[in-house]
Coordinates of N, CA, C and O in Angstrom, one line a residue:
X1 N 25.4 -170.3 111.4 CA 26.8 -170.6 110.9 C 27.0 -170.0 109.5 O 26.3 -170.2 108.6
X2 N 28.0 -169.1 109.4 CA 28.3 -168.5 108.2 C 28.9 -169.5 107.1 O 29.5 -170.6 107.4
X3 N 28.5 -169.2 105.9 CA 29.1 -170.0 104.8 C 29.3 -169.2 103.6 O 28.5 -168.4 103.2
X4 N 30.5 -169.5 102.9 CA 30.8 -168.8 101.7 C 30.1 -169.4 100.5 O 30.1 -170.6 100.4
X5 N 29.6 -168.6 99.6 CA 28.9 -169.2 98.3 C 29.7 -168.5 97.1 O 29.9 -167.3 97.1
X6 N 30.2 -169.4 96.2 CA 31.0 -168.9 95.1 C 30.2 -169.0 93.8 O 29.6 -170.0 93.5
X7 N 30.3 -167.9 93.0 CA 29.7 -167.9 91.7 C 30.9 -168.4 90.8 O 31.6 -167.6 90.2
X8 N 31.0 -169.7 90.6 CA 32.1 -170.3 90.1 C 32.3 -169.9 88.6 O 33.4 -169.8 88.1
X9 N 31.3 -169.6 87.9 CA 31.3 -169.3 86.4 C 31.9 -167.9 86.3 O 32.4 -167.6 85.2
X10 N 31.9 -167.1 87.3 CA 32.4 -165.6 87.2 C 33.9 -165.6 87.6 O 34.5 -164.6 87.4
X11 N 34.3 -166.6 88.3 CA 35.7 -166.6 88.9 C 36.7 -166.7 87.7 O 36.6 -167.4 86.8
X12 N 37.7 -165.8 87.8 CA 38.8 -165.8 86.9 C 40.1 -166.4 87.4 O 41.1 -166.3 86.8
X13 N 40.1 -166.9 88.5 CA 41.2 -167.6 89.1 C 42.4 -166.7 89.6 O 43.5 -167.2 89.5
X14 N 42.1 -165.5 90.1 CA 43.2 -164.6 90.4 C 43.8 -165.1 91.8 O 44.9 -164.6 92.0
X15 N 43.2 -165.9 92.6 CA 43.7 -166.4 93.8 C 43.8 -165.4 94.9 O 44.4 -165.7 96.0
X16 N 43.3 -164.2 94.8 CA 43.3 -163.2 95.9 C 42.6 -163.7 97.1 O 43.0 -163.4 98.3
X17 N 41.5 -164.3 96.9 CA 40.6 -164.8 98.0 C 41.4 -165.9 98.8 O 41.2 -166.0 100.0
X18 N 42.2 -166.7 98.1 CA 42.9 -167.8 98.9 C 44.0 -167.2 99.8 O 44.1 -167.8 100.9
X19 N 44.5 -166.1 99.5 CA 45.6 -165.5 100.4 C 44.9 -164.7 101.4 O 45.5 -164.5 102.5
X20 N 43.6 -164.2 101.2 CA 43.0 -163.4 102.2 C 42.3 -164.2 103.3 O 42.1 -163.7 104.5
X21 N 42.0 -165.5 103.2 CA 41.3 -166.3 104.1 C 42.2 -166.6 105.3 O 43.3 -167.3 105.1
X22 N 41.9 -166.2 106.5 CA 42.7 -166.4 107.7 C 42.7 -167.9 108.1 O 43.5 -168.4 108.8
X23 N 41.6 -168.6 107.7 CA 41.5 -170.0 108.1 C 42.1 -171.0 107.0 O 42.1 -172.2 107.2
X24 N 42.5 -170.4 106.0 CA 43.1 -171.2 104.8 C 42.1 -172.3 104.3 O 42.6 -173.3 104.0
X25 N 40.8 -171.9 104.2 CA 39.9 -172.9 103.7 C 39.4 -172.6 102.3 O 38.7 -173.3 101.7
X26 N 39.8 -171.4 101.8 CA 39.5 -171.1 100.4 C 40.6 -171.5 99.6 O 41.7 -171.0 99.7
X27 N 40.4 -172.3 98.6 CA 41.4 -172.8 97.7 C 40.9 -172.8 96.3 O 39.8 -172.6 96.0
X28 N 41.9 -173.1 95.4 CA 41.5 -173.1 94.0 C 41.2 -174.6 93.6 O 41.9 -175.5 94.0
X29 N 40.0 -174.8 92.9 CA 39.7 -176.1 92.5 C 40.5 -176.7 91.5 O 41.1 -175.9 90.7
X30 N 40.6 -177.9 91.4 CA 41.3 -178.5 90.3 C 40.5 -178.7 89.1 O 40.9 -179.0 87.9
X31 N 39.2 -178.3 89.1 CA 38.3 -178.3 88.0 C 38.3 -176.9 87.4 O 38.8 -175.9 87.9
X32 N 37.7 -176.8 86.2 CA 37.6 -175.6 85.4 C 36.2 -175.2 85.2 O 35.3 -176.0 85.1
X33 N 36.0 -173.8 85.2 CA 34.7 -173.4 84.8 C 34.6 -173.3 83.2 O 35.5 -173.7 82.5
X34 N 33.4 -172.9 82.7 CA 33.3 -172.8 81.2 C 34.2 -172.0 80.4 O 34.4 -172.1 79.3
X35 N 34.8 -171.0 81.2 CA 35.7 -170.1 80.6 C 37.2 -170.6 80.6 O 38.1 -170.0 80.2
X36 N 37.3 -171.8 81.2 CA 38.7 -172.4 81.3 C 39.5 -172.0 82.5 O 40.7 -172.3 82.5
X37 N 38.9 -171.4 83.5 CA 39.7 -171.0 84.7 C 39.4 -171.9 85.8 O 38.4 -172.5 86.0
X38 N 40.5 -172.2 86.6 CA 40.2 -172.9 87.9 C 39.6 -171.9 88.7 O 39.9 -170.7 88.7
X39 N 38.5 -172.3 89.5 CA 37.8 -171.4 90.3 C 38.0 -171.6 91.7 O 38.4 -172.7 92.1
X40 N 37.7 -170.7 92.6 CA 37.9 -170.8 94.0 C 36.7 -171.5 94.6 O 35.6 -171.5 94.1
X41 N 37.0 -172.2 95.7 CA 36.0 -172.9 96.4 C 36.4 -173.0 97.9 O 37.5 -172.7 98.3
X42 N 35.5 -173.4 98.8 CA 35.8 -173.7 100.2 C 35.9 -175.2 100.5 O 35.0 -176.0 100.1
X43 N 37.0 -175.6 101.1 CA 37.1 -177.0 101.5 C 36.6 -177.4 102.8 O 36.4 -178.6 103.0
X44 N 36.2 -176.4 103.6 CA 35.6 -176.8 104.9 C 34.7 -175.6 105.5 O 35.2 -174.8 106.2
X45 N 33.4 -175.6 105.0 CA 32.5 -174.6 105.4 C 32.4 -174.5 106.9 O 32.1 -173.4 107.5
X46 N 32.5 -175.6 107.6 CA 32.3 -175.5 109.1 C 33.4 -174.7 109.8 O 33.2 -174.2 110.9
X47 N 34.5 -174.5 109.2 CA 35.6 -173.7 109.8 C 35.5 -172.2 109.4 O 36.2 -171.3 109.9
X48 N 34.6 -171.8 108.6 CA 34.4 -170.4 108.1 C 33.8 -169.6 109.3 O 32.9 -169.9 110.0
X49 N 34.6 -168.5 109.6 CA 34.2 -167.6 110.7 C 33.4 -166.4 110.2 O 33.0 -165.6 111.0
X50 N 33.1 -166.3 109.0 CA 32.3 -165.2 108.4 C 32.9 -163.9 108.3 O 32.2 -162.8 108.3
X51 N 34.3 -163.8 108.3 CA 34.9 -162.5 108.3 C 34.8 -161.8 107.0 O 35.0 -160.6 106.9
X52 N 34.4 -162.5 105.9 CA 34.2 -162.0 104.6 C 35.4 -161.4 103.9 O 35.4 -160.6 103.0
X53 N 36.6 -161.6 104.4 CA 37.8 -161.1 103.8 C 37.9 -161.6 102.4 O 38.4 -160.9 101.5
X54 N 37.6 -162.8 102.1 CA 37.6 -163.4 100.8 C 36.7 -162.7 99.8 O 37.1 -162.3 98.7
X55 N 35.5 -162.4 100.3 CA 34.6 -161.6 99.5 C 35.0 -160.2 99.3 O 34.9 -159.6 98.2
X56 N 35.5 -159.5 100.3 CA 36.0 -158.2 100.1 C 37.2 -158.0 99.1 O 37.4 -157.0 98.5
X57 N 38.0 -159.1 99.1 CA 39.2 -159.1 98.3 C 38.9 -159.3 96.9 O 39.7 -158.9 96.0
X58 N 37.8 -160.1 96.6 CA 37.5 -160.5 95.2 C 37.1 -159.3 94.3 O 36.2 -158.6 94.5
X59 N 37.9 -159.1 93.2 CA 37.7 -157.9 92.4 C 36.4 -158.1 91.5 O 35.9 -157.2 90.9
X60 N 35.9 -159.3 91.4 CA 34.7 -159.6 90.5 C 33.5 -160.0 91.3 O 32.4 -160.3 90.7
X61 N 33.5 -159.8 92.6 CA 32.3 -160.0 93.4 C 31.8 -161.5 93.3 O 30.5 -161.7 93.2
X62 N 32.7 -162.4 93.2 CA 32.3 -163.8 93.0 C 31.8 -164.5 94.3 O 31.0 -165.5 94.3
X63 N 32.2 -164.0 95.5 CA 31.9 -164.6 96.7 C 30.9 -163.8 97.6 O 31.0 -162.6 97.7
X64 N 30.0 -164.5 98.1 CA 29.0 -163.9 99.1 C 29.1 -164.8 100.4 O 29.2 -166.0 100.3
X65 N 29.0 -164.2 101.6 CA 29.0 -164.9 102.8 C 27.5 -164.8 103.3 O 27.0 -163.8 103.5
X66 N 27.0 -166.0 103.5 CA 25.6 -166.1 104.0 C 25.7 -166.4 105.6 O 26.5 -167.4 105.9
X67 N 25.0 -165.7 106.4 CA 25.1 -166.0 107.9 C 23.8 -166.4 108.3 O 22.7 -166.3 107.8

């Protein structure tokens, strides 16, 4: 089962990954990282299809998909 893993401290909150996800399970957290940015996270890993569009869209390489 694929699952996305986010390096939350590197996320700058650009939200590109949230628009790329076809399952709409990548969202912005209401929490902040140490740099003061809301970071992206997955709300339902079980629905992840492993397409990696979120990871490919991220300009900072914050997301990895583990299969």
